[in-house]
Amino acid sequence: MSRPVIGIIGNSHMANDTYPVQAAGVSNIEAVADLTGAIPLIVPALPKVGAIADLLTACDGFVFTGGRPNVHPSLYGHEPTEKHGAFDPDRDAVTLPLISECVARAVPIFGICRGFQEFNVAFGGTLHPEIREIPGRINHRMPPDGTLEEKFELRHTVSLTPGGQFHRLLGKDEIMVNSLHGQGILDRGERVVIEGLASDGTPEAIVIKGAQGFAMGVQWHPEWNAVADPVSRTLFIAFGEAVSAWAQRRRREMGAAV
């Protein structure tokens, strides 16, 4: 039997400041390749490339990656400001309906950083452009200087809801995570369940209520050093198992229909 395919949502970039490209971080690709048992496939975040139905046919699960551009605030009823930074409306047009359709069809999805925020917006939630400006919050942004290892080092704790999906999966009440985000959840979406909080109250781990498939999101970056980090490793392995189970179920159903 062929291996399942996990779509990794790409981001728009300018190569040499002149040539537009769609790309995904190598750490995302390697985390999927090394830990899920699936084939990683970069999915261009361009709505004209393929309909949502086509993406669901091509892939058995999706990783909604981090990215520098933010979800456009008009999609959750807010006015854009300079603090919101750059936007990528093409990615918004792909990811938000894809998230909703994946949950409806029980297709496994894993949201990371921007992907975590997309989960919230897809289900009616809002975002704050600068979490550090909320009284009592810490600075969650990536350190401006240092090596990649220093920028992605573990920086703060996340407390997990007792008995929640993350708690059951990781077997811990508290974990250490990296932190490279400026904005975050303000109001949670209707079906969004917050299962992990930083010490300052910032939401860091969520699941989608009533989802029949794997639908977990994290505000940090578990793809970094995923094989060596126990938390990251466990999350990606669990995601891979869910993708494999979904792929087998889909193939059985397709075979029965022939």
Short mmCIF file of C-alpha atoms in Angstrom, two decimals:
data_model
loop_
_atom_site.label_atom_id
_atom_site.label_comp_id
_atom_site.label_asym_id
_atom_site.label_seq_id
_atom_site.Cartn_x
_atom_site.Cartn_y
_atom_site.Cartn_z
CA MET A 1 0.00 0.00 0.00
CA SER A 2 1.35 3.46 -0.90
CA ARG A 3 2.15 5.90 1.87
CA PRO A 4 -0.36 8.59 2.79
CA VAL A 5 0.23 12.17 1.70
CA ILE A 6 0.31 15.17 4.04
CA GLY A 7 -0.18 18.57 2.46
CA ILE A 8 2.03 21.29 3.95
CA ILE A 9 0.51 24.71 3.35
CA GLY A 10 3.03 26.94 1.62
CA ASN A 11 3.75 30.63 2.03
CA SER A 12 4.45 33.32 -0.54
CA HIS A 13 7.98 34.70 -0.73
CA MET A 14 10.05 36.84 -3.07
CA ALA A 15 13.27 35.16 -4.18
CA ASN A 16 16.04 37.74 -4.55
CA ASP A 17 13.38 40.37 -3.88
CA THR A 18 12.09 39.96 -7.43
CA TYR A 19 10.73 36.48 -8.15
CA PRO A 20 7.53 35.25 -6.43
CA VAL A 21 7.67 31.72 -5.02
CA GLN A 22 5.62 29.40 -2.83
CA ALA A 23 7.66 27.63 -0.17
CA ALA A 24 7.56 25.68 3.08
CA GLY A 25 10.22 25.52 5.78
CA VAL A 26 12.54 22.54 5.65
CA SER A 27 11.81 21.86 9.33
CA ASN A 28 8.11 21.36 8.48
CA ILE A 29 8.99 19.01 5.64
CA GLU A 30 11.46 17.01 7.73
CA ALA A 31 9.09 16.73 10.70
CA VAL A 32 6.42 15.21 8.45
CA ALA A 33 8.90 12.97 6.63
CA ASP A 34 10.68 11.76 9.76
CA LEU A 35 7.78 11.28 12.17
CA THR A 36 4.46 10.74 10.40
CA GLY A 37 5.23 7.96 7.94
CA ALA A 38 3.65 10.09 5.22
CA ILE A 39 4.95 11.82 2.11
CA PRO A 40 5.18 15.60 2.60
CA LEU A 41 3.71 17.61 -0.26
CA ILE A 42 3.92 21.41 -0.40
CA VAL A 43 0.50 22.88 -1.18
CA PRO A 44 0.65 26.30 -2.87
CA ALA A 45 -1.47 28.83 -1.01
CA LEU A 46 -2.99 30.05 -4.26
CA PRO A 47 -6.74 29.61 -4.69
CA LYS A 48 -6.56 29.42 -8.49
CA VAL A 49 -4.24 26.40 -8.39
CA GLY A 50 -6.76 23.91 -7.06
CA ALA A 51 -10.22 23.78 -5.57
CA ILE A 52 -10.68 22.64 -1.97
CA ALA A 53 -12.20 19.39 -3.23
CA ASP A 54 -9.09 18.74 -5.33
CA LEU A 55 -6.80 19.29 -2.34
CA LEU A 56 -8.87 16.89 -0.26
CA THR A 57 -8.57 14.30 -3.00
CA ALA A 58 -4.80 14.73 -3.25
CA CYS A 59 -3.96 14.73 0.48
CA ASP A 60 -4.82 12.60 3.50
CA GLY A 61 -4.09 15.35 6.03
CA PHE A 62 -2.74 18.89 6.25
CA VAL A 63 -0.22 20.89 8.25
CA PHE A 64 -1.19 24.55 8.45
CA THR A 65 2.23 26.13 8.89
CA GLY A 66 3.43 29.33 10.44
CA GLY A 67 4.09 32.34 8.24
CA ARG A 68 5.05 35.98 8.53
CA PRO A 69 1.88 37.49 6.95
CA ASN A 70 -1.13 37.53 9.27
CA VAL A 71 -4.75 36.60 8.63
CA HIS A 72 -6.46 39.70 7.29
CA PRO A 73 -8.46 41.25 10.17
CA SER A 74 -11.46 41.96 7.93
CA LEU A 75 -12.09 38.21 8.03
CA TYR A 76 -12.89 38.46 11.74
CA GLY A 77 -14.56 41.86 11.72
CA HIS A 78 -11.63 44.12 12.63
CA GLU A 79 -10.04 47.04 10.81
CA PRO A 80 -6.45 46.53 9.61
CA THR A 81 -3.74 48.61 11.29
CA GLU A 82 0.03 48.90 10.98
CA LYS A 83 0.34 46.57 13.95
CA HIS A 84 -1.29 43.77 11.97
CA GLY A 85 1.73 43.71 9.66
CA ALA A 86 1.68 42.14 6.21
CA PHE A 87 -1.17 40.04 4.80
CA ASP A 88 -1.55 37.18 2.34
CA PRO A 89 -5.14 37.14 1.07
CA ASP A 90 -4.39 34.18 -1.22
CA ARG A 91 -3.44 32.03 1.74
CA ASP A 92 -6.53 33.19 3.66
CA ALA A 93 -8.68 32.16 0.69
CA VAL A 94 -7.18 28.66 0.73
CA THR A 95 -6.75 27.86 4.40
CA LEU A 96 -9.94 29.09 6.05
CA PRO A 97 -12.38 27.10 3.88
CA LEU A 98 -9.98 24.14 3.82
CA ILE A 99 -9.92 24.00 7.62
CA SER A 100 -13.70 24.03 7.83
CA GLU A 101 -14.06 21.35 5.18
CA CYS A 102 -11.40 19.12 6.74
CA VAL A 103 -13.19 19.22 10.09
CA ALA A 104 -16.51 18.49 8.39
CA ARG A 105 -15.01 15.45 6.64
CA ALA A 106 -12.85 14.26 9.59
CA VAL A 107 -9.63 14.85 7.62
CA PRO A 108 -6.70 15.18 10.09
CA ILE A 109 -5.29 18.70 10.45
CA PHE A 110 -2.47 20.16 12.54
CA GLY A 111 -2.21 23.94 12.99
CA ILE A 112 1.09 25.65 13.81
CA CYS A 113 1.49 29.34 14.77
CA ARG A 114 -0.35 31.13 11.94
CA GLY A 115 -2.16 27.84 11.32
CA PHE A 116 -3.28 27.87 14.98
CA GLN A 117 -4.66 31.37 14.44
CA GLU A 118 -6.34 30.29 11.20
CA PHE A 119 -8.17 27.55 13.13
CA ASN A 120 -9.59 30.20 15.43
CA VAL A 121 -10.67 32.54 12.63
CA ALA A 122 -12.16 29.68 10.61
CA PHE A 123 -14.59 29.07 13.48
CA GLY A 124 -15.51 32.70 14.12
CA GLY A 125 -12.79 33.78 16.54
CA THR A 126 -10.75 36.99 16.58
CA LEU A 127 -7.05 37.82 16.93
CA HIS A 128 -5.05 40.53 18.69
CA PRO A 129 -2.20 42.02 16.60
CA GLU A 130 0.19 42.57 19.53
CA ILE A 131 -0.27 40.20 22.46
CA ARG A 132 2.57 41.87 24.38
CA GLU A 133 0.52 45.10 24.61
CA ILE A 134 -2.23 43.42 26.64
CA PRO A 135 -1.63 44.19 30.35
CA GLY A 136 0.09 41.32 32.11
CA ARG A 137 1.28 39.59 28.93
CA ILE A 138 4.89 38.83 28.09
CA ASN A 139 6.66 39.37 24.77
CA HIS A 140 6.06 36.23 22.70
CA ARG A 141 7.90 37.46 19.62
CA MET A 142 10.95 35.79 18.12
CA PRO A 143 14.19 37.23 19.53
CA PRO A 144 15.56 39.68 16.94
CA ASP A 145 19.15 38.47 17.24
CA GLY A 146 21.01 35.20 17.65
CA THR A 147 21.31 31.90 15.81
CA LEU A 148 18.32 29.86 14.68
CA GLU A 149 18.93 27.57 17.64
CA GLU A 150 18.74 30.54 19.99
CA LYS A 151 15.62 31.93 18.32
CA PHE A 152 13.83 28.58 18.54
CA GLU A 153 14.96 27.67 22.04
CA LEU A 154 12.34 26.75 24.66
CA ARG A 155 11.24 29.96 26.35
CA HIS A 156 8.13 29.52 28.47
CA THR A 157 5.76 26.98 30.00
CA VAL A 158 2.31 25.97 28.81
CA SER A 159 -0.14 24.53 31.32
CA LEU A 160 -2.44 21.87 29.86
CA THR A 161 -6.07 21.30 30.76
CA PRO A 162 -6.34 18.15 32.93
CA GLY A 163 -8.05 15.37 30.97
CA GLY A 164 -7.92 17.28 27.69
CA GLN A 165 -6.63 15.86 24.43
CA PHE A 166 -3.18 17.42 24.82
CA HIS A 167 -2.91 16.27 28.43
CA ARG A 168 -3.89 12.71 27.55
CA LEU A 169 -1.57 12.61 24.57
CA LEU A 170 1.50 14.15 26.21
CA GLY A 171 0.96 12.78 29.71
CA LYS A 172 2.04 16.07 31.29
CA ASP A 173 0.41 18.93 33.16
CA GLU A 174 2.98 21.42 31.91
CA ILE A 175 5.36 21.61 28.96
CA MET A 176 8.08 23.96 27.71
CA VAL A 177 7.74 25.55 24.27
CA ASN A 178 9.44 28.02 21.97
CA SER A 179 7.79 31.34 21.15
CA LEU A 180 7.93 33.23 17.84
CA HIS A 181 4.58 35.01 17.45
CA GLY A 182 3.37 38.56 17.79
CA GLN A 183 -0.39 38.15 17.58
CA GLY A 184 -2.66 35.56 19.14
CA ILE A 185 -6.20 34.62 20.06
CA LEU A 186 -8.35 37.43 21.45
CA ASP A 187 -11.83 35.85 21.34
CA ARG A 188 -11.96 32.12 20.74
CA GLY A 189 -14.01 30.68 17.93
CA GLU A 190 -17.33 28.97 18.60
CA ARG A 191 -15.92 25.43 18.36
CA VAL A 192 -12.43 26.25 19.59
CA VAL A 193 -11.50 24.69 22.93
CA ILE A 194 -8.42 26.16 24.61
CA GLU A 195 -6.43 23.38 26.26
CA GLY A 196 -3.11 25.11 26.89
CA LEU A 197 -2.19 28.49 28.38
CA ALA A 198 1.12 30.26 28.80
CA SER A 199 1.83 31.56 32.29
CA ASP A 200 0.53 35.00 31.22
CA GLY A 201 -2.80 33.57 30.04
CA THR A 202 -2.04 33.55 26.32
CA PRO A 203 -3.79 30.62 24.55
CA GLU A 204 -1.18 28.18 23.22
CA ALA A 205 -2.97 24.88 22.49
CA ILE A 206 -6.42 24.32 21.02
CA VAL A 207 -8.67 21.59 19.69
CA ILE A 208 -11.85 21.82 17.64
CA LYS A 209 -14.90 20.70 19.61
CA GLY A 210 -16.80 17.85 18.01
CA ALA A 211 -14.17 17.16 15.35
CA GLN A 212 -14.24 13.48 14.40
CA GLY A 213 -10.67 13.61 13.12
CA PHE A 214 -7.38 14.94 14.51
CA ALA A 215 -7.83 18.74 14.77
CA MET A 216 -5.21 20.19 17.10
CA GLY A 217 -3.37 23.49 16.93
CA VAL A 218 -0.41 25.00 18.77
CA GLN A 219 0.83 28.58 18.91
CA TRP A 220 4.48 27.51 19.12
CA HIS A 221 6.66 25.77 16.51
CA PRO A 222 6.87 22.02 17.19
CA GLU A 223 8.44 21.38 13.78
CA TRP A 224 11.75 22.77 15.04
CA ASN A 225 13.98 19.94 16.29
CA ALA A 226 10.89 17.73 16.15
CA VAL A 227 12.66 14.37 16.25
CA ALA A 228 14.66 15.22 19.38
CA ASP A 229 11.99 17.16 21.30
CA PRO A 230 9.66 14.79 23.23
CA VAL A 231 6.60 17.06 22.96
CA SER A 232 7.05 17.73 19.25
CA ARG A 233 7.81 14.11 18.51
CA THR A 234 4.67 12.91 20.27
CA LEU A 235 2.44 15.43 18.50
CA PHE A 236 3.73 14.61 15.01
CA ILE A 237 3.60 10.86 15.59
CA ALA A 238 -0.01 11.12 16.80
CA PHE A 239 -0.88 13.26 13.80
CA GLY A 240 0.76 10.73 11.49
CA GLU A 241 -1.18 7.86 13.04
CA ALA A 242 -4.42 9.78 12.50
CA VAL A 243 -3.49 10.46 8.88
CA SER A 244 -2.62 6.82 8.28
CA ALA A 245 -5.93 5.67 9.78
CA TRP A 246 -7.84 8.17 7.65
CA ALA A 247 -6.00 7.12 4.48
CA GLN A 248 -6.77 3.44 5.11
CA ARG A 249 -10.42 4.22 5.78
CA ARG A 250 -10.67 6.29 2.60
CA ARG A 251 -9.10 3.56 0.48
CA ARG A 252 -11.45 0.94 1.90
CA GLU A 253 -14.42 3.14 1.08
CA MET A 254 -13.13 3.78 -2.42
CA GLY A 255 -12.58 0.06 -2.94
CA ALA A 256 -16.07 -0.75 -1.74
CA ALA A 257 -17.52 1.79 -4.14
CA VAL A 258 -15.83 0.26 -7.18
#
